[in-house]
mmCIF file of C-alpha atoms in Angstrom:
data_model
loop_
_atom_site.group_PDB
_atom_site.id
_atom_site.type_symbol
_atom_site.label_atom_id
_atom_site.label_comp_id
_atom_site.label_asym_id
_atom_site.label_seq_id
_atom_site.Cartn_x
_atom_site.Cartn_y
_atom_site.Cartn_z
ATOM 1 C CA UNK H 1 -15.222 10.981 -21.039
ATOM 2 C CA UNK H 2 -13.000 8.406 -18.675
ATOM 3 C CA UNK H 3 -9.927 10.781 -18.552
ATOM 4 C CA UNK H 4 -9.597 11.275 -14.902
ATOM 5 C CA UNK H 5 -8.238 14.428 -12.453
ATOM 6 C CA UNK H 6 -5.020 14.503 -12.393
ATOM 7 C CA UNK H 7 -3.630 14.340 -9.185
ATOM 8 C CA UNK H 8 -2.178 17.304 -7.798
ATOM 9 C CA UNK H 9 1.220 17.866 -5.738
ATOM 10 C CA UNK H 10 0.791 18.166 -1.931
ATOM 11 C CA UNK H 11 0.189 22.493 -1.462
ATOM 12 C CA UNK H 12 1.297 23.294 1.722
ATOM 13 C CA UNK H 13 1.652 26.864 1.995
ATOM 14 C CA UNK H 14 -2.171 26.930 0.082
ATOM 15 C CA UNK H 15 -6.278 25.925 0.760
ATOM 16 C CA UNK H 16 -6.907 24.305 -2.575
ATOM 17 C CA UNK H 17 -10.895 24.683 -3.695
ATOM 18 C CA UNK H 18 -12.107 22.820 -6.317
ATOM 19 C CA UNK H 19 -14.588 23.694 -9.352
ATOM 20 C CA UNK H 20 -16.755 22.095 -11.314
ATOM 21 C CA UNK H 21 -14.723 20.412 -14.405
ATOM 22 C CA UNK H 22 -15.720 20.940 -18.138
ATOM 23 C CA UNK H 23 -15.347 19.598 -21.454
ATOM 24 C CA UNK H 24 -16.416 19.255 -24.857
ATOM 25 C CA UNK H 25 -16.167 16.709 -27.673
ATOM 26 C CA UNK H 26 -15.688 16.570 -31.492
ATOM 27 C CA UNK H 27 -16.395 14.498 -33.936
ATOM 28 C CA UNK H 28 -14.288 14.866 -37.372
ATOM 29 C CA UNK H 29 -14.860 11.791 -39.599
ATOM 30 C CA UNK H 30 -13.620 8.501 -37.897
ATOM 31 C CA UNK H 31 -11.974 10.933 -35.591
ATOM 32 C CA UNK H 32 -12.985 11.921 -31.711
ATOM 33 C CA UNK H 33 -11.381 14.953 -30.433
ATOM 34 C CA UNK H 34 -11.817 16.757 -26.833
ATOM 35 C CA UNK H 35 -10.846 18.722 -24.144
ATOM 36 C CA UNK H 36 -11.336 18.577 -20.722
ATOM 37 C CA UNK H 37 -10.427 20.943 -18.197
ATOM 38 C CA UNK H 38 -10.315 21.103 -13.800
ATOM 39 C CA UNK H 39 -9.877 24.243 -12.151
ATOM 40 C CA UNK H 40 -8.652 24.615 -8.716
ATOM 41 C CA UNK H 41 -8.784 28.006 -6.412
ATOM 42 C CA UNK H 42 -5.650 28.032 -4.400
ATOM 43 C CA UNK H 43 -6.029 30.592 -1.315
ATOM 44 C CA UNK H 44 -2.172 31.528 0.196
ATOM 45 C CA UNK H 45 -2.131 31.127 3.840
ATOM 46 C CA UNK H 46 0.793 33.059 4.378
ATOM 47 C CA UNK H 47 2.607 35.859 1.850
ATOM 48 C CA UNK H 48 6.038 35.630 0.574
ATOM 49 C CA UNK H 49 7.215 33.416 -2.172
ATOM 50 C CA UNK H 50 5.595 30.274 -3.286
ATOM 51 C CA UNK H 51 5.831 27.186 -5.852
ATOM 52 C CA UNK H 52 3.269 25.257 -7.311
ATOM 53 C CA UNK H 53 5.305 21.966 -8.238
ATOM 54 C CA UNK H 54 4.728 20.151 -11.339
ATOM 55 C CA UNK H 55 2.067 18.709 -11.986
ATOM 56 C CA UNK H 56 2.247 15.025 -13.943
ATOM 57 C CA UNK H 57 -0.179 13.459 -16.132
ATOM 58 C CA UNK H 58 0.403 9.740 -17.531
ATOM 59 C CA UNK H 59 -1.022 8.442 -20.696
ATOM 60 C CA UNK H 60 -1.179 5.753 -23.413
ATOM 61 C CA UNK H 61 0.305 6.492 -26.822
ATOM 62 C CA UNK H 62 -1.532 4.580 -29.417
ATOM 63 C CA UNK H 63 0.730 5.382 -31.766
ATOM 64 C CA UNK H 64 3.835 4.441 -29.996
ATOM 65 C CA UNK H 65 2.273 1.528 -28.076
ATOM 66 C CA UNK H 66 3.582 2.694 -24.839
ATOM 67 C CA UNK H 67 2.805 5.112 -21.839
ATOM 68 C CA UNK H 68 3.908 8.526 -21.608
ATOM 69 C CA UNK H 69 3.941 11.382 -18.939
ATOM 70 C CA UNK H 70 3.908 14.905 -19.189
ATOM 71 C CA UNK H 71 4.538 17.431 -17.190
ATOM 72 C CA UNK H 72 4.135 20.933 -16.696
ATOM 73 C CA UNK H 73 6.225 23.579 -15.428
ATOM 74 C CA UNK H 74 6.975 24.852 -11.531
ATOM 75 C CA UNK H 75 4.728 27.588 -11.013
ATOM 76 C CA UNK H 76 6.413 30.085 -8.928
ATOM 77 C CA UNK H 77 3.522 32.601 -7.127
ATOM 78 C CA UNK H 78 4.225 35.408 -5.264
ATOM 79 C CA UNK H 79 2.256 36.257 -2.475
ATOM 80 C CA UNK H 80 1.709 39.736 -0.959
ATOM 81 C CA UNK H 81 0.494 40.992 2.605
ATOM 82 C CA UNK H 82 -2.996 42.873 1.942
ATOM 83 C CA UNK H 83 -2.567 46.349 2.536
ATOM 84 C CA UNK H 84 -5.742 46.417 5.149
ATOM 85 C CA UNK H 85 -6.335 43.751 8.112
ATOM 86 C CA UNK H 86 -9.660 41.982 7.697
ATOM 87 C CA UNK H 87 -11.684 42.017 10.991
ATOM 88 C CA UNK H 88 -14.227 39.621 12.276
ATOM 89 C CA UNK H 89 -17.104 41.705 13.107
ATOM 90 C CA UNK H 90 -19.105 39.103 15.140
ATOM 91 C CA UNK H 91 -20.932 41.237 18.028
ATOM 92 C CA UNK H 92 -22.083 45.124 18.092
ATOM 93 C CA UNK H 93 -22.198 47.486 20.880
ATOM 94 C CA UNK H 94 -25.149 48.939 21.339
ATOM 95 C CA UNK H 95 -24.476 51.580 24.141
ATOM 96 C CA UNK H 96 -20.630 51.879 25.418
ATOM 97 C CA UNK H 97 -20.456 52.473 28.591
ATOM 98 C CA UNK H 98 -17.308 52.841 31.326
ATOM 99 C CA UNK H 99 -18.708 49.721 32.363
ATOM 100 C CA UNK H 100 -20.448 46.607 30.996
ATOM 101 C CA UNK H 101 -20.926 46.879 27.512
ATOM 102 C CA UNK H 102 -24.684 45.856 25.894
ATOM 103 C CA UNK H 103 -23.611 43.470 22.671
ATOM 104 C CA UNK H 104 -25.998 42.206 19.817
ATOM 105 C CA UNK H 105 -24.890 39.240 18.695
ATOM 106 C CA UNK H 106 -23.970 39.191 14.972
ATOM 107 C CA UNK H 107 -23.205 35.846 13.739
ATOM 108 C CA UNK H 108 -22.832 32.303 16.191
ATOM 109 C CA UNK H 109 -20.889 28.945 15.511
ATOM 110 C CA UNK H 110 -23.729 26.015 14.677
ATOM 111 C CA UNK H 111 -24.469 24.626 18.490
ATOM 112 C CA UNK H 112 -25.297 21.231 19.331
ATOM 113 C CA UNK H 113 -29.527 20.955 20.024
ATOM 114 C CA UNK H 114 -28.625 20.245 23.731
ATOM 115 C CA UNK H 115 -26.265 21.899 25.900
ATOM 116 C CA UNK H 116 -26.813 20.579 29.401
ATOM 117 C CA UNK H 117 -24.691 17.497 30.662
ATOM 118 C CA UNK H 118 -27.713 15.377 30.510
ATOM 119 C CA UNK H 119 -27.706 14.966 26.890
ATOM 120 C CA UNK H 120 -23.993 12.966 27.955
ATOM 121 C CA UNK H 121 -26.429 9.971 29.692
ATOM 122 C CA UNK H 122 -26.891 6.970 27.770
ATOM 123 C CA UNK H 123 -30.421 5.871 27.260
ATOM 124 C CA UNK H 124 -32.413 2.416 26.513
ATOM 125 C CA UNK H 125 -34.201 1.799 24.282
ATOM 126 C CA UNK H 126 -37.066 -0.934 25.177
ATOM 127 C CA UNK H 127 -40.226 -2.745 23.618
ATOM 128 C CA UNK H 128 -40.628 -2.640 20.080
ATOM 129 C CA UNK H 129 -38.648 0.460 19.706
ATOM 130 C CA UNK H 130 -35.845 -1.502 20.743
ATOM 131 C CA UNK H 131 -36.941 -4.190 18.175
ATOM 132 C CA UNK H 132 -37.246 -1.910 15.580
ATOM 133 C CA UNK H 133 -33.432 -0.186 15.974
ATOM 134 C CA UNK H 134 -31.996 -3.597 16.021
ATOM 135 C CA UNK H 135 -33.533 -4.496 12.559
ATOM 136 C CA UNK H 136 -32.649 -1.350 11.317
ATOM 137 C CA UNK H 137 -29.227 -2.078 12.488
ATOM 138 C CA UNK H 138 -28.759 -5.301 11.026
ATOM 139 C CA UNK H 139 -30.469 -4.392 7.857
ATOM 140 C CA UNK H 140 -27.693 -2.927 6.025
ATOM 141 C CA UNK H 141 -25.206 -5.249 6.467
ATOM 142 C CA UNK H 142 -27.205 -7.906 5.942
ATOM 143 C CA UNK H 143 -28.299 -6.587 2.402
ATOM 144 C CA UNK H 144 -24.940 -5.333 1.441
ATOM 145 C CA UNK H 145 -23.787 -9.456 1.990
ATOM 146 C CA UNK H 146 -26.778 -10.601 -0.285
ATOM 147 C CA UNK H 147 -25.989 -7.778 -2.959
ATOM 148 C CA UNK H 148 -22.419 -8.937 -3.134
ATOM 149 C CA UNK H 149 -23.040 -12.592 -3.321
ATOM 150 C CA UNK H 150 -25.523 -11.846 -5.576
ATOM 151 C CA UNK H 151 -22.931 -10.038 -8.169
ATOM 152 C CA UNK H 152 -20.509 -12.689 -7.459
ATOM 153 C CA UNK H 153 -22.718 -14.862 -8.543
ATOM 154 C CA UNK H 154 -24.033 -13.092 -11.700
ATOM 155 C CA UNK H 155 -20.197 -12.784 -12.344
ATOM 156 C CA UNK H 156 -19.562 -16.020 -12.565
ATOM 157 C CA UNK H 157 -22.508 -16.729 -14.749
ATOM 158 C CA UNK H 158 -20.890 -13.867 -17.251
ATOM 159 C CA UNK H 159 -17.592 -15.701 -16.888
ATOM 160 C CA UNK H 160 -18.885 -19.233 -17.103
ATOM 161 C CA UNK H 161 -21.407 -19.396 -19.912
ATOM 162 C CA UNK H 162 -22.032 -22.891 -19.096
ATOM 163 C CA UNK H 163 -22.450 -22.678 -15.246
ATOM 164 C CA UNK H 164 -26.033 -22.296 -15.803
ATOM 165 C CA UNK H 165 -27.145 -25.350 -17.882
ATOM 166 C CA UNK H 166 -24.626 -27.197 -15.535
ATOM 167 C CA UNK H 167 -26.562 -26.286 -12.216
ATOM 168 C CA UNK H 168 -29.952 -26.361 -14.038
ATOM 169 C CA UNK H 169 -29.577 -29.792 -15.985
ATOM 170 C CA UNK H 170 -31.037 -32.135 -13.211
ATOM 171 C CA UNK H 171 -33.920 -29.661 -12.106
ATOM 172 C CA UNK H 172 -35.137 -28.840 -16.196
ATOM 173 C CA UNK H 173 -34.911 -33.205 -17.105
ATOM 174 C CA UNK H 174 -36.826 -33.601 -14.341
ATOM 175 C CA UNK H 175 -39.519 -30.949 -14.838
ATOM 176 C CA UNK H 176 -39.354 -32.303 -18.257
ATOM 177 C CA UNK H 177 -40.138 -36.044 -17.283
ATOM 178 C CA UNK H 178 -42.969 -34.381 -15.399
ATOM 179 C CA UNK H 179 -44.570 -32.898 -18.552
ATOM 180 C CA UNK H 180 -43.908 -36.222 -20.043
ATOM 181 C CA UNK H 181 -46.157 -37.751 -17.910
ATOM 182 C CA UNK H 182 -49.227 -35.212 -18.084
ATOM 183 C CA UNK H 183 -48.649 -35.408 -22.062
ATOM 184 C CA UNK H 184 -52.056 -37.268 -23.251
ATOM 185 C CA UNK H 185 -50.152 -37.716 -26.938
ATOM 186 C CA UNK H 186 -47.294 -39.361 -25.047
ATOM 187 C CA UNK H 187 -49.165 -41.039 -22.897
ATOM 188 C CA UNK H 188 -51.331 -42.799 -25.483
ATOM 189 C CA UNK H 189 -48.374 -42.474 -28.268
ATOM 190 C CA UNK H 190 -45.447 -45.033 -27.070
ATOM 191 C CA UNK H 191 -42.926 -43.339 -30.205
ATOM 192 C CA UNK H 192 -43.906 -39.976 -28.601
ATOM 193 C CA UNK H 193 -43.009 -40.909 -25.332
ATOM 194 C CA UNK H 194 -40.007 -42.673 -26.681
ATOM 195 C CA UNK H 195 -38.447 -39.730 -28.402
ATOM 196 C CA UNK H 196 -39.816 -37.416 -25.245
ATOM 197 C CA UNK H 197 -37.582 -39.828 -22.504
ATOM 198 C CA UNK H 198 -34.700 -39.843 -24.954
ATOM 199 C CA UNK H 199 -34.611 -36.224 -25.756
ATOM 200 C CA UNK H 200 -34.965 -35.807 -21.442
ATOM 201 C CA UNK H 201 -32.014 -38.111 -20.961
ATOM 202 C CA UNK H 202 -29.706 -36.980 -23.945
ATOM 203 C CA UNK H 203 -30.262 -33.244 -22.783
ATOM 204 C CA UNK H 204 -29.478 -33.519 -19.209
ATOM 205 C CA UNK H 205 -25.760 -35.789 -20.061
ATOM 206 C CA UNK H 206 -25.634 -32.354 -22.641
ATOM 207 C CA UNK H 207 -26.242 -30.341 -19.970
ATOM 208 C CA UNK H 208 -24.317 -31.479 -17.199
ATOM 209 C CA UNK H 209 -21.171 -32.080 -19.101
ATOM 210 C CA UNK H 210 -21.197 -29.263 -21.439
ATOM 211 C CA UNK H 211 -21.956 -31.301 -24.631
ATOM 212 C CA UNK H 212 -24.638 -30.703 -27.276
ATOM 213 C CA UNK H 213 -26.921 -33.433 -25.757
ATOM 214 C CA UNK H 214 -29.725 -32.735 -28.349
ATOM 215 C CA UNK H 215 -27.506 -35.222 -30.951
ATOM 216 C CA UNK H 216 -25.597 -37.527 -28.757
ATOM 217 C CA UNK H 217 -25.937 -41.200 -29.293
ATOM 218 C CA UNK H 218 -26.074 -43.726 -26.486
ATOM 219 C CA UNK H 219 -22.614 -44.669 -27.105
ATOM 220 C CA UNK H 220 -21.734 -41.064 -27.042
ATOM 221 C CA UNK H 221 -23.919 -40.573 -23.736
ATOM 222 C CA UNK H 222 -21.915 -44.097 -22.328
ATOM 223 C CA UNK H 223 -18.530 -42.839 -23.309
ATOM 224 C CA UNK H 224 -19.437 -39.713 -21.460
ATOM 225 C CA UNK H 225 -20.487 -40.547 -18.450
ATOM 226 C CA UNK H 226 -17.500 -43.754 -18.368
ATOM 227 C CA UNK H 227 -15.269 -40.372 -18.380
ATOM 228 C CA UNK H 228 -16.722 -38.288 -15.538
ATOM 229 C CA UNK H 229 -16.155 -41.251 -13.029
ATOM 230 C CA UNK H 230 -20.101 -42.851 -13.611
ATOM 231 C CA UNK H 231 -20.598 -45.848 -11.954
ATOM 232 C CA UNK H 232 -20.880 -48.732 -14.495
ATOM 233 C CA UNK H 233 -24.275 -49.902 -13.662
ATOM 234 C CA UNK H 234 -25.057 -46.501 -13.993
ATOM 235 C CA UNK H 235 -24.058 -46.313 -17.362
ATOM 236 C CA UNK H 236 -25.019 -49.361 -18.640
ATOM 237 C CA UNK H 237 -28.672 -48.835 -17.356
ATOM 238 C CA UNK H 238 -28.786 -45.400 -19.106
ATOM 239 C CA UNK H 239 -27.772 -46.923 -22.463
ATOM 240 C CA UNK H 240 -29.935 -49.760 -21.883
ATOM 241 C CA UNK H 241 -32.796 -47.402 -21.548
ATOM 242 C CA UNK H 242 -31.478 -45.156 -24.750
ATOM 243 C CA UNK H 243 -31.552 -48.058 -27.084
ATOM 244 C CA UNK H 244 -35.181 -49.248 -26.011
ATOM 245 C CA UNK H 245 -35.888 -45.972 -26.353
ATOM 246 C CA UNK H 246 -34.345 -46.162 -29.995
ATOM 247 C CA UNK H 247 -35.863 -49.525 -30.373
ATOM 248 C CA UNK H 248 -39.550 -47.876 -29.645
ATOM 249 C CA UNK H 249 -39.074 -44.707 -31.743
ATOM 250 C CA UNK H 250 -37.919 -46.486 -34.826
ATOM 251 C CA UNK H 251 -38.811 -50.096 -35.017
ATOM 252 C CA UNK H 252 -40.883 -51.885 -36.569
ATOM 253 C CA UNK H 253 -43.273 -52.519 -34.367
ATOM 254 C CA UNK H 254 -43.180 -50.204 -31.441
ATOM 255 C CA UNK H 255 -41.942 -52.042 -28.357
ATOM 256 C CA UNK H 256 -44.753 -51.426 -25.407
ATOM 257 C CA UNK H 257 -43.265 -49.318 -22.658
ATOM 258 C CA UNK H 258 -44.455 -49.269 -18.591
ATOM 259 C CA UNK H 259 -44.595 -45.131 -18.909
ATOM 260 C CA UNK H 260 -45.345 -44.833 -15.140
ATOM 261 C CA UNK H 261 -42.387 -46.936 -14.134
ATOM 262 C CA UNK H 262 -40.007 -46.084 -16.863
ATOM 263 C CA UNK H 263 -40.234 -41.877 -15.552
ATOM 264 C CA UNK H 264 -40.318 -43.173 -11.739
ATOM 265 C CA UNK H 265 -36.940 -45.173 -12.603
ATOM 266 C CA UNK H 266 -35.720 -42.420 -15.299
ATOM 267 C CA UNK H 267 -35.550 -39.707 -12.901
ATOM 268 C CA UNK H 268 -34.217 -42.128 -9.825
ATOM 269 C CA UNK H 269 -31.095 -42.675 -12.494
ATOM 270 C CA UNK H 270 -30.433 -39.385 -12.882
ATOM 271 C CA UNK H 271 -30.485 -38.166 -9.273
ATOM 272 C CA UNK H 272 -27.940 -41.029 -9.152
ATOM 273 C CA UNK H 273 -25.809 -39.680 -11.689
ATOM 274 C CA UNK H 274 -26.259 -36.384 -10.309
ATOM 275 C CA UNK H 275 -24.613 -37.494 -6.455
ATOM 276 C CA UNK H 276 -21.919 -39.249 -8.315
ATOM 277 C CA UNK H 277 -20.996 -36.187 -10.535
ATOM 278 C CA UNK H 278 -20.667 -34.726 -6.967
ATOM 279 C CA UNK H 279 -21.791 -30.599 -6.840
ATOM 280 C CA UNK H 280 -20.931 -28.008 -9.361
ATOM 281 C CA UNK H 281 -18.499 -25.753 -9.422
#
């Protein structure tokens, strides 16, 4: 289905037409077979002797491993006169005379709507007409530059499998801090909350620095972070907050947490983080 036309030799002693191509396919086991086939009308423009050169076609070998070509044969054609002249019959007379002679005419050439010089004037356009072209004009352009950058973009999505969570991670922890706080279990459940700010933390270090954030320990988060250039305070704050967060979720007794001020600061952190990872690319 993706052979293509081969491409013929340059015909100059011919008008070359072409027809509609065909082909058909067949199936024989774990076997595909087909044929495909172009057809070209070549009209002489002049009799005597003529070649059609050959005509190559390149291919890959599977069984060799390499590329091939094949060609066909020259094509010698020999061209005769026609043995009556063909006459353009475009007017009729409708009563000869010695003098002028009545015509009908028989066929005309496609004219232009206007004929006068005045159709050679320029004209402006004003008001919302004017308005109006100039969108129109600007229209396609400016949709063919946001269809490209959109494909771009989807392209390096396809490329980059992690692109996404990498732009995403700061906007999804902090929608996630904001469901947090709108929780009613974790606002009256410290261990909920706990595990809730952790899991928002972990996941956006995961996230941003294409790790699986869902398992990472606070040393793990620190040791991260120490590596893409975090400030230290920074860091230290983050695992500060991770092991409280620890401390809450599985002590004891549950260590009583400021919710309010612990998302307010949690989400000032990671903007932080997020200037000093500087943008994504």
């Amino acid at each position: 289905q993706m052979l293509g036309e081969p491409k013929l030799p340059e015909l100059l002693g011919f008008k070359v037409y072409d027809d509609k191509p065909s082909g058909d396919l067949d199936r024989r086991g774990d076997r595909l077979f087909g044929r495909k086939t172009y057809r070209k009308a070549l009209v002489p423009l002049a009799p005597g002797d003529h070649q059609v050169p050959p005509i190559r076609l390149v291919y890959f070998d599977p069984g060799a491993g390499a590329f091939r070509t094949r060609a066909t044969e020259t094509l010698p054609i020999g061209v005769t006169p026609s043995e009556s002249k063909e006459e353009l019959m475009l007017t009729e007379s409708l009563a000869p005379t010695t003098g002028k002679v009545a015509v009908r005419i028989l066929a005309d050439d496609i004219l232009p709507i206007r004929r006068g010089l005045e159709a050679l004037g320029g004209r402006r356009i004003t008001g919302w007409r004017g308005w109006g072209w100039a969108g129109s004009a600007l229209f396609s352009p400016l949709a063919f530059l946001a269809l490209f950058g959109l494909r771009r973009r989807q392209a390096r999505f396809e490329s980059d499998r992690g692109l996404r969570r990498r732009r995403n991670a700061l906007r999804s922890s902090l929608q996630r801090l904001d469901e947090i706080t709108i929780d009613r279990v974790a606002r009256f459940d410290p261990q909920t909350f706990a595990r809730e700010a952790s899991l928002c933390v972990r996941h956006y270090v995961g996230d941003r620095l294409d790790a699986a954030g869902g398992v990472l320990t606070p040393k793990e988060v620190e040791n991260l972070l120490t590596t893409a250039q975090v400030d230290e305070a920074g860091v230290r704050r983050i695992r500060e907050l991770l092991e409280r967060f620890e401390a809450a979720q599985y002590g004891v007794r549950s260590q009583s947490l400021d919710q309010e001020q612990v998302v307010r600061s949690l989400a000032q952190l990671l903007k932080d983080v997020e200037r000093q990872l500087g943008p994504v690319r």
